[in-house]
Coordinates of C-alpha atoms and ligand atoms in Angstrom, one line a residue:
M1 CA -85.0 -118.0 -12.1
T2 CA -82.5 -115.4 -11.2
P3 CA -79.5 -117.4 -10.3
R4 CA -78.4 -117.0 -6.3
R5 CA -75.8 -117.9 -3.9
L6 CA -76.4 -119.6 -0.9
H7 CA -73.3 -119.9 2.1
V8 CA -74.5 -122.9 4.9
I9 CA -72.6 -122.7 8.5
T10 CA -72.8 -126.0 10.3
W11 CA -71.5 -126.9 13.8
G12 CA -72.5 -129.4 16.1
C13 CA -73.5 -133.4 14.9
Q14 CA -73.9 -135.1 12.0
M15 CA -78.0 -134.5 12.3
N16 CA -77.0 -131.2 11.7
V17 CA -74.7 -132.1 8.6
Y18 CA -77.5 -134.1 7.2
D19 CA -80.1 -131.0 8.1
S20 CA -77.4 -128.2 6.4
A21 CA -78.0 -130.8 3.4
R22 CA -81.0 -131.1 3.3
M23 CA -81.8 -127.2 3.7
T24 CA -79.4 -126.4 0.3
D25 CA -81.8 -128.9 -1.1
V26 CA -85.2 -127.5 -0.3
L27 CA -83.6 -123.8 -1.7
A28 CA -82.4 -125.3 -5.2
P29 CA -85.6 -124.9 -6.8
L30 CA -85.4 -121.5 -5.9
G31 CA -82.6 -120.6 -7.7
Y32 CA -79.8 -121.3 -4.9
A33 CA -76.2 -122.6 -5.7
P34 CA -73.9 -123.7 -2.7
T35 CA -70.9 -121.2 -2.7
A36 CA -67.8 -121.8 -0.2
R37 CA -67.6 -118.1 0.6
P38 CA -69.9 -115.9 2.4
E39 CA -69.1 -112.7 1.2
D40 CA -70.6 -113.9 -2.4
A41 CA -73.5 -115.6 -0.7
D42 CA -76.9 -113.8 -1.6
M43 CA -77.8 -115.9 1.9
V44 CA -76.3 -117.5 4.6
I45 CA -78.0 -119.9 7.1
L46 CA -75.6 -120.7 10.3
N47 CA -77.0 -124.3 11.1
T48 CA -76.6 -124.0 14.7
C49 CA -75.8 -126.6 17.5
H50 CA -76.9 -125.9 22.1
I51 CA -75.5 -128.6 23.5
R52 CA -72.5 -127.7 24.8
D53 CA -71.3 -124.1 26.3
R54 CA -70.7 -121.0 24.2
A55 CA -72.9 -122.1 21.3
A56 CA -74.7 -119.0 21.3
E57 CA -71.8 -117.0 21.8
K58 CA -70.4 -118.5 18.8
V59 CA -73.0 -117.4 16.8
F60 CA -73.4 -114.1 17.7
S61 CA -69.8 -113.5 17.0
E62 CA -70.4 -115.4 13.6
L63 CA -73.7 -112.8 12.9
G64 CA -71.6 -110.0 14.1
R65 CA -69.0 -110.6 10.7
L66 CA -71.9 -111.5 8.7
R67 CA -73.5 -108.4 9.3
R68 CA -70.2 -106.3 7.9
L69 CA -71.0 -108.4 4.9
K70 CA -74.7 -107.5 5.1
V71 CA -73.7 -104.0 5.2
A72 CA -71.3 -104.1 2.7
R73 CA -74.1 -105.8 0.5
A74 CA -76.5 -103.2 0.8
E75 CA -74.1 -100.3 0.0
Q76 CA -73.9 -102.0 -3.2
G77 CA -77.5 -102.4 -3.6
G78 CA -78.0 -105.8 -2.9
R79 CA -79.5 -107.9 -0.1
M80 CA -77.9 -110.7 1.8
I81 CA -80.6 -112.6 3.6
L82 CA -79.3 -113.9 6.9
A83 CA -80.9 -117.0 8.3
V84 CA -80.4 -118.5 12.0
A85 CA -81.5 -122.5 12.2
G86 CA -80.6 -125.3 14.1
C87 CA -81.1 -126.0 18.3
V88 CA -79.7 -122.1 19.2
A89 CA -82.6 -120.6 16.9
Q90 CA -84.9 -122.9 18.7
A91 CA -83.7 -122.4 22.4
E92 CA -83.2 -118.5 21.8
G93 CA -84.9 -117.3 18.6
A94 CA -86.2 -114.1 20.8
E95 CA -83.0 -113.4 22.1
I96 CA -81.2 -113.8 18.6
L97 CA -83.9 -111.4 17.0
A98 CA -83.3 -108.8 20.4
R99 CA -79.3 -109.2 20.0
A100 CA -79.1 -109.1 16.3
P101 CA -82.0 -107.1 14.7
Y102 CA -80.4 -107.5 11.5
V103 CA -81.5 -111.4 11.1
D104 CA -84.2 -112.0 8.5
V105 CA -85.1 -115.5 9.2
V106 CA -84.7 -117.7 12.4
L107 CA -86.0 -121.7 11.8
G108 CA -86.1 -124.3 14.3
P109 CA -85.1 -128.2 13.3
Q110 CA -88.4 -129.0 12.2
S111 CA -89.3 -126.0 10.3
Y112 CA -87.1 -126.1 7.7
H113 CA -88.7 -127.9 4.7
R114 CA -90.7 -124.2 5.2
L115 CA -87.5 -122.3 4.5
P116 CA -88.8 -121.6 0.5
E117 CA -91.9 -119.6 2.3
L118 CA -89.7 -117.9 4.9
V119 CA -87.1 -116.7 2.4
A120 CA -89.9 -115.4 0.1
R121 CA -91.7 -113.5 3.1
A122 CA -88.4 -112.5 4.2
A123 CA -87.9 -111.4 0.9
R124 CA -90.7 -109.0 1.1
A125 CA -90.5 -107.8 4.9
A126 CA -89.0 -105.3 6.7
G127 CA -88.7 -107.2 9.6
A128 CA -87.1 -110.6 10.4
V129 CA -89.5 -114.2 10.1
I130 CA -89.7 -116.7 13.0
D131 CA -90.7 -120.0 12.8
T132 CA -89.8 -122.0 15.8
E133 CA -92.9 -124.4 16.2
F134 CA -93.1 -128.1 16.2
P135 CA -95.4 -128.6 12.9
V136 CA -98.1 -130.9 12.8
E137 CA -96.8 -131.7 9.4
A138 CA -93.5 -133.9 9.2
K139 CA -91.4 -132.5 7.0
F140 CA -89.4 -135.1 5.8
D141 CA -92.6 -135.4 3.4
F142 CA -91.9 -131.9 2.4
L143 CA -88.8 -131.9 1.2
P144 CA -87.4 -132.6 -2.5
P145 CA -85.2 -136.1 -2.6
P146 CA -81.5 -135.7 -1.2
G147 CA -79.5 -133.9 -4.0
H148 CA -76.0 -136.0 -2.5
T149 CA -73.9 -137.3 -4.6
G150 CA -70.7 -139.4 -3.3
P151 CA -69.2 -142.7 -1.7
T152 CA -70.8 -142.1 1.6
A153 CA -74.3 -140.6 2.5
F154 CA -76.4 -139.5 6.1
L155 CA -80.1 -140.4 6.2
T156 CA -81.8 -139.1 9.4
I157 CA -84.7 -141.6 10.5
Q158 CA -85.2 -141.0 13.6
E159 CA -85.7 -137.5 15.6
G160 CA -86.1 -136.1 19.2
C161 CA -86.1 -137.8 22.4
D162 CA -88.5 -138.3 25.2
K163 CA -85.6 -139.6 27.9
F164 CA -84.7 -136.3 29.6
C165 CA -81.2 -136.6 30.7
S166 CA -80.7 -134.6 33.2
F167 CA -77.8 -132.6 31.3
C168 CA -79.5 -132.5 28.1
V169 CA -81.2 -129.7 26.1
V170 CA -82.1 -132.3 22.9
P171 CA -85.8 -132.9 24.3
Y172 CA -86.2 -129.4 24.5
T173 CA -85.0 -128.0 21.1
R174 CA -85.4 -130.5 18.7
G175 CA -88.8 -132.2 20.5
A176 CA -90.5 -135.9 21.0
E177 CA -89.3 -139.0 19.5
A178 CA -90.6 -139.5 16.4
S179 CA -90.0 -142.1 13.5
R180 CA -90.1 -142.2 9.7
P181 CA -92.0 -144.7 7.9
A182 CA -90.0 -147.5 6.8
A183 CA -91.4 -146.7 2.9
A184 CA -89.9 -143.5 3.2
V185 CA -86.5 -144.3 4.5
L186 CA -86.1 -147.2 1.8
A187 CA -87.1 -144.8 -0.9
E188 CA -84.6 -142.2 -0.1
A189 CA -82.0 -145.0 0.5
R190 CA -82.3 -146.1 -3.1
H191 CA -82.2 -142.7 -4.2
L192 CA -78.9 -142.3 -2.5
L193 CA -77.5 -145.5 -4.0
A194 CA -78.6 -144.0 -7.2
R195 CA -76.4 -141.6 -6.8
G196 CA -73.0 -143.3 -6.3
A197 CA -74.2 -143.8 -2.3
R198 CA -72.1 -147.1 -1.2
E199 CA -71.9 -146.5 2.8
I200 CA -75.3 -145.3 4.4
T201 CA -75.3 -144.0 8.3
L202 CA -78.8 -143.9 9.3
L203 CA -79.0 -141.1 11.6
G204 CA -81.2 -140.0 15.0
Q205 CA -80.7 -138.5 18.1
N206 CA -82.2 -141.8 19.5
V207 CA -81.5 -143.8 16.3
N208 CA -82.1 -147.1 17.8
A209 CA -85.6 -145.9 19.3
W210 CA -86.0 -146.3 15.8
A211 CA -90.0 -148.0 15.6
G212 CA -91.4 -147.0 12.2
A213 CA -94.3 -147.7 10.5
A214 CA -93.7 -151.1 8.0
P215 CA -94.2 -151.8 4.8
G216 CA -96.8 -153.7 4.8
G217 CA -98.6 -152.7 7.9
G218 CA -97.4 -152.6 11.5
T219 CA -94.3 -151.6 13.1
W220 CA -90.4 -152.3 12.1
R221 CA -87.5 -152.0 14.4
L222 CA -84.4 -150.8 14.1
A223 CA -83.0 -154.4 13.2
D224 CA -86.0 -155.0 10.9
L225 CA -84.9 -151.8 8.8
L226 CA -81.6 -152.7 8.6
A227 CA -82.0 -156.3 7.4
A228 CA -84.6 -154.7 4.4
L229 CA -81.8 -152.1 3.6
A230 CA -78.8 -154.7 3.6
A231 CA -80.8 -156.4 1.0
L232 CA -81.2 -152.9 -1.8
P233 CA -78.6 -153.3 -4.7
G234 CA -75.6 -151.3 -4.4
L235 CA -75.4 -151.0 -0.5
L236 CA -71.7 -152.6 0.6
R237 CA -72.2 -150.5 4.3
L238 CA -74.4 -150.1 7.0
R239 CA -74.1 -148.1 10.2
Y240 CA -76.9 -146.1 12.3
T241 CA -75.6 -143.5 15.5
T242 CA -76.3 -142.6 18.2
S243 CA -77.9 -144.9 20.0
H244 CA -78.5 -145.1 23.9
P245 CA -78.3 -148.2 25.7
R246 CA -81.4 -149.1 27.1
D247 CA -83.1 -149.3 23.2
M248 CA -80.5 -151.8 22.3
D249 CA -82.5 -154.9 21.9
D250 CA -81.8 -158.6 21.6
R251 CA -82.6 -158.4 17.9
L252 CA -80.5 -155.2 17.2
I253 CA -77.5 -157.3 18.9
A254 CA -78.4 -160.6 16.8
A255 CA -78.4 -157.7 13.5
H256 CA -74.7 -157.5 14.2
R257 CA -74.0 -161.2 13.7
D258 CA -76.6 -161.5 11.0
I259 CA -75.9 -158.6 8.5
P260 CA -72.4 -158.5 6.7
A261 CA -72.9 -154.8 5.7
L262 CA -73.4 -153.5 9.1
M263 CA -70.1 -152.5 10.0
P264 CA -68.2 -153.7 13.1
F265 CA -68.1 -150.3 14.6
L266 CA -70.8 -149.2 17.4
H267 CA -70.8 -145.6 18.9
L268 CA -72.7 -146.0 22.6
P269 CA -72.6 -143.2 24.6
V270 CA -72.8 -144.2 28.2
Q271 CA -71.6 -141.1 29.9
S272 CA -70.6 -142.2 33.4
G273 CA -68.9 -145.4 34.9
S274 CA -70.9 -144.4 38.2
D275 CA -74.4 -146.0 39.2
R276 CA -74.6 -142.7 41.4
V277 CA -73.7 -140.5 38.5
L278 CA -76.1 -142.4 35.9
A279 CA -78.8 -142.2 38.2
T280 CA -78.8 -138.6 39.0
M281 CA -78.2 -138.5 34.8
N282 CA -81.6 -139.8 34.3
R283 CA -79.7 -142.3 32.5
R284 CA -82.0 -145.2 33.3
H285 CA -79.0 -148.3 33.2
S286 CA -76.1 -149.0 35.4
A287 CA -72.5 -149.2 34.8
A288 CA -73.1 -153.0 35.3
D289 CA -76.1 -153.2 32.6
Y290 CA -73.6 -151.6 30.1
L291 CA -71.0 -153.8 30.6
R292 CA -73.5 -156.3 30.3
L293 CA -74.4 -155.3 26.9
I294 CA -70.9 -154.8 25.8
E295 CA -70.4 -158.5 26.5
R296 CA -73.2 -159.4 24.4
L297 CA -72.5 -157.4 21.6
R298 CA -68.8 -159.1 21.3
A299 CA -70.6 -162.5 21.6
A300 CA -72.5 -161.5 18.8
R301 CA -70.0 -159.8 16.8
P302 CA -66.3 -160.5 18.3
D303 CA -65.0 -158.0 15.9
L304 CA -67.1 -155.0 16.8
A305 CA -64.9 -151.8 17.7
L306 CA -66.9 -149.4 20.3
S307 CA -67.1 -145.6 21.0
S308 CA -68.6 -143.6 23.3
D309 CA -69.5 -140.4 25.1
F310 CA -68.4 -139.1 28.5
I311 CA -69.5 -136.2 30.3
V312 CA -67.0 -135.2 33.4
G313 CA -68.1 -133.3 36.6
H314 CA -71.6 -133.4 36.3
P315 CA -73.2 -132.1 39.2
G316 CA -72.2 -133.9 42.4
E317 CA -69.6 -136.2 40.7
T318 CA -67.4 -137.2 43.3
A319 CA -63.5 -138.3 42.8
A320 CA -64.5 -141.9 43.3
D321 CA -67.4 -141.5 40.5
F322 CA -64.8 -140.0 38.3
A323 CA -62.6 -143.2 39.1
A324 CA -65.7 -145.8 38.6
T325 CA -65.6 -143.9 34.8
L326 CA -62.2 -145.0 34.1
A327 CA -62.6 -148.5 35.7
L328 CA -65.5 -148.5 32.8
V329 CA -63.2 -147.2 30.1
R330 CA -60.3 -149.4 31.2
A331 CA -63.0 -152.8 31.0
V332 CA -64.4 -152.1 27.8
G333 CA -61.6 -150.7 26.0
F334 CA -62.6 -148.1 23.5
A335 CA -61.4 -147.9 19.4
Q336 CA -62.1 -144.4 20.2
A337 CA -64.3 -141.9 22.4
Y338 CA -65.8 -138.4 22.5
S339 CA -65.2 -136.6 26.1
F340 CA -66.9 -133.6 27.5
K341 CA -67.1 -131.3 30.5
Y342 CA -70.1 -131.2 31.5
S343 CA -71.8 -127.7 30.5
P344 CA -74.9 -126.2 32.5
R345 CA -77.6 -125.9 29.7
P346 CA -80.1 -123.7 31.0
G347 CA -83.5 -125.2 31.6
T348 CA -82.4 -128.7 32.3
P349 CA -82.3 -130.0 35.9
A350 CA -78.9 -130.6 36.3
A351 CA -78.2 -127.1 36.0
A352 CA -80.3 -126.2 38.9
V353 CA -78.5 -128.5 41.3
P354 CA -76.3 -126.2 43.7
A355 CA -73.5 -129.1 43.8
Q356 CA -71.3 -128.3 40.7
V357 CA -68.2 -129.3 40.0
S358 CA -65.4 -126.5 39.7
E359 CA -63.6 -125.9 36.6
A360 CA -60.4 -126.6 37.8
E361 CA -61.9 -129.9 38.5
K362 CA -63.6 -130.4 35.4
D363 CA -60.4 -129.3 33.4
A364 CA -57.9 -132.1 35.6
R365 CA -60.5 -135.2 35.0
L366 CA -61.4 -134.3 31.3
A367 CA -57.4 -134.3 30.5
E368 CA -56.9 -137.6 32.9
L369 CA -60.1 -139.5 30.8
Q370 CA -58.7 -138.5 27.7
T371 CA -55.6 -139.7 28.4
L372 CA -56.6 -143.0 28.7
L373 CA -58.9 -142.8 25.5
R374 CA -55.7 -141.9 23.1
A375 CA -53.7 -144.7 24.8
Q376 CA -56.5 -147.1 23.9
Q377 CA -57.3 -145.5 20.3
A378 CA -53.5 -145.8 19.8
A379 CA -53.5 -149.4 20.8
F380 CA -56.6 -150.3 18.6
S381 CA -54.8 -148.1 15.7
A382 CA -51.7 -149.5 16.3
A383 CA -53.2 -153.4 16.6
C384 CA -54.4 -152.5 12.7
V385 CA -51.1 -152.2 11.6
G386 CA -50.2 -155.9 9.4
R387 CA -53.3 -156.4 8.7
V388 CA -55.7 -156.4 5.5
L389 CA -58.7 -154.3 6.2
P390 CA -61.7 -153.5 3.8
V391 CA -61.4 -149.7 2.5
L392 CA -63.9 -147.9 1.3
F393 CA -62.4 -145.2 -1.1
T394 CA -64.3 -141.5 -0.7
G395 CA -61.9 -139.1 -2.1
P396 CA -58.8 -137.8 -2.8
G397 CA -56.1 -138.3 -0.3
R398 CA -54.1 -134.9 1.2
H399 CA -51.1 -135.8 -1.3
P400 CA -50.9 -136.2 -5.2
G401 CA -51.2 -139.7 -6.0
Q402 CA -53.0 -140.8 -2.8
I403 CA -56.4 -141.7 -1.8
A404 CA -58.4 -141.6 1.2
G405 CA -61.5 -143.7 2.2
R406 CA -62.5 -145.5 5.8
S407 CA -61.4 -148.7 7.5
P408 CA -65.0 -150.8 9.0
A409 CA -64.3 -149.2 12.0
L410 CA -64.4 -145.3 10.7
Q411 CA -60.7 -144.9 10.6
P412 CA -59.3 -142.8 7.8
V413 CA -56.9 -144.6 5.5
H414 CA -54.6 -143.3 3.2
V415 CA -52.7 -145.2 0.4
G416 CA -51.5 -144.4 -2.8
G417 CA -53.7 -145.4 -5.4
P418 CA -55.7 -144.8 -8.5
T419 CA -58.8 -142.4 -7.9
H420 CA -60.9 -144.6 -10.6
L421 CA -60.7 -146.8 -6.7
I422 CA -63.4 -143.9 -5.4
G423 CA -66.7 -145.2 -5.0
A424 CA -65.3 -149.3 -4.4
E425 CA -64.0 -150.7 -1.4
A426 CA -60.6 -152.5 -1.9
A427 CA -58.2 -154.7 0.6
V428 CA -55.6 -152.4 1.9
K429 CA -52.5 -153.3 4.0
I430 CA -52.0 -151.3 7.0
T431 CA -48.2 -150.1 7.3
A432 CA -49.0 -147.4 9.9
A433 CA -51.2 -146.2 12.3
H434 CA -51.3 -142.1 12.9
P435 CA -53.0 -140.6 16.0
N436 CA -56.4 -139.7 13.8
S437 CA -55.9 -141.8 11.0
L438 CA -53.9 -145.4 9.2
S439 CA -51.7 -145.5 6.1
G440 CA -51.1 -148.3 3.7
T441 CA -50.9 -150.2 0.5
L442 CA -53.3 -151.6 -1.8
V443 CA -53.6 -155.5 -1.8
A444 CA -53.7 -156.8 -5.3
T445 CA -55.3 -159.8 -4.3
P446 CA -57.7 -159.2 -1.4
E447 CA -56.6 -161.4 2.4
K448 CA -59.4 -162.4 4.0
E449 CA -60.4 -159.7 6.5
R450 CA -59.0 -159.4 9.7
A451 CA -59.9 -156.8 12.5
C452 CA -58.0 -155.1 14.7
A453 CA -59.0 -155.9 18.2
Ligands
SAM1 N1 -78.6 -139.8 22.3 C1 -77.0 -139.4 22.7 C2 -77.6 -140.1 23.9 O1 -78.4 -140.4 24.9 O2 -76.1 -140.7 24.5 C3 -76.4 -138.6 22.9 C4 -77.3 -137.3 22.1 S1 -76.0 -135.9 22.4 C5 -76.5 -134.8 21.3 C6 -74.3 -135.7 22.1 C7 -73.5 -136.2 23.4 O3 -73.3 -134.7 24.2 C8 -74.4 -136.9 24.7 O4 -73.9 -138.0 24.7 C9 -73.0 -136.0 25.7 O5 -72.2 -136.7 26.3 C10 -72.9 -134.7 25.5 N2 -73.9 -133.8 25.7 C11 -75.2 -133.6 26.2 N3 -75.6 -132.7 27.0 C12 -74.1 -132.1 27.2 C13 -73.7 -131.2 28.7 N4 -74.9 -130.6 29.0 N5 -72.5 -130.9 28.6 C14 -71.8 -132.0 28.4 N6 -71.9 -132.5 27.2 C15 -73.0 -133.0 26.9
SF4_2 FE1 -79.8 -136.2 25.2 FE2 -79.1 -138.5 24.6 FE3 -80.4 -138.5 26.9 FE4 -81.9 -137.4 25.1 S1 -81.1 -139.8 25.3 S2 -81.8 -136.8 26.9 S3 -80.4 -137.0 23.2 S4 -78.4 -137.2 26.4

């Protein structure tokens, strides 16, 4: 087999990071090994994201750059295959081929198990090969086991979305909600643990809507799956993301109390604190519902750190609606959060609403919200100083002699320490908080874990 080199450029969420890794796995039997430099690659995959503005423009500008490399390769008598994958490919496949006819393969997120066949066809064909269908076969059944190594791993258990929030393209680009069977998830988790994973993050566009075939028949919900995963030898930490408030059922809340491996950190997007905006967004819950949910989660796990997503300037959002979002943020107190300006996505209901909020207003609201969220994050981190936290070490630190890891609340933590601790959890006394990380010192005799809230 001829050795070949593969370069993958990934935009977007953790699910795209996982998908990029799986595309790399599926191409390995064809002789493709990863390379960090696109100029060395025989194939470049752009794994794209369509969730917000200018995603497609970024793809076209990257394609322009890659075209020059492809031409240079052809001049040397070689061939570079260019593939566009992910949600931009799904949404704008035809546009990509019209504007960038030098692209060889366009494939949607449900087709990446077909990549070897598409690449083989592209190698033979003069024109491009496109596959943006939602195939009937489940792609996971056709993928090799992950080639992953390292202390932390992602594992996609659910894909797609049936919720149709007014602003979001996911139901159109990722298709209907689908859950992988529990046995397949457990098998992949065992494989990851055997390759050194200690922490597994379960992924899904609506991960807590997961309802998969149980190993003995019937259906499991996420709480059942978490309990089964927590019992696997070698597993230290579990997380899941991203959740919808409507799918936080009683048993999942109880799992935060009952499963010690489930880390005390939850990303639970709320988008807005205004009931009027939540209704126009089609979120199907109120601000009060969200606050009650947080109360119940904190009753189950008092040290639970919270994260969320916010959109400012959704069509029709008034100053009073935005003030309600700030009030919700103050009421919850987030350990961290992501906030975005509303970006009209072609084909979604919100994009067709005439009452769009001006860019200037969106900018001002985003700045105000981010100031508040940054202050809350800083307060959360400052509260960690002086405490002892269990840190899972994941790699070397920025400076010689340093190692880096993650706290239970996903904060990056840097300490002076030996590299043999990478892959292990150790107690760290936190000595300083920085804007996006903590630093500390290893504690010889582990003290009792204390949370930062
Ligand atoms: N399923 C998750 C949920 O229900 O919250 C969110 C998944 S979405 C891929 C990630 C985040 O992108 C959303 O929570 C939202 O805040 C943001 N987002 C989605 N569409 C957007 C848009 N049109 N403009 C701005 N932000 C958007
Ligand atoms: Fe998009 Fe999440 Fe709403 Fe689904 S639930 S439409 S993924 S924001």
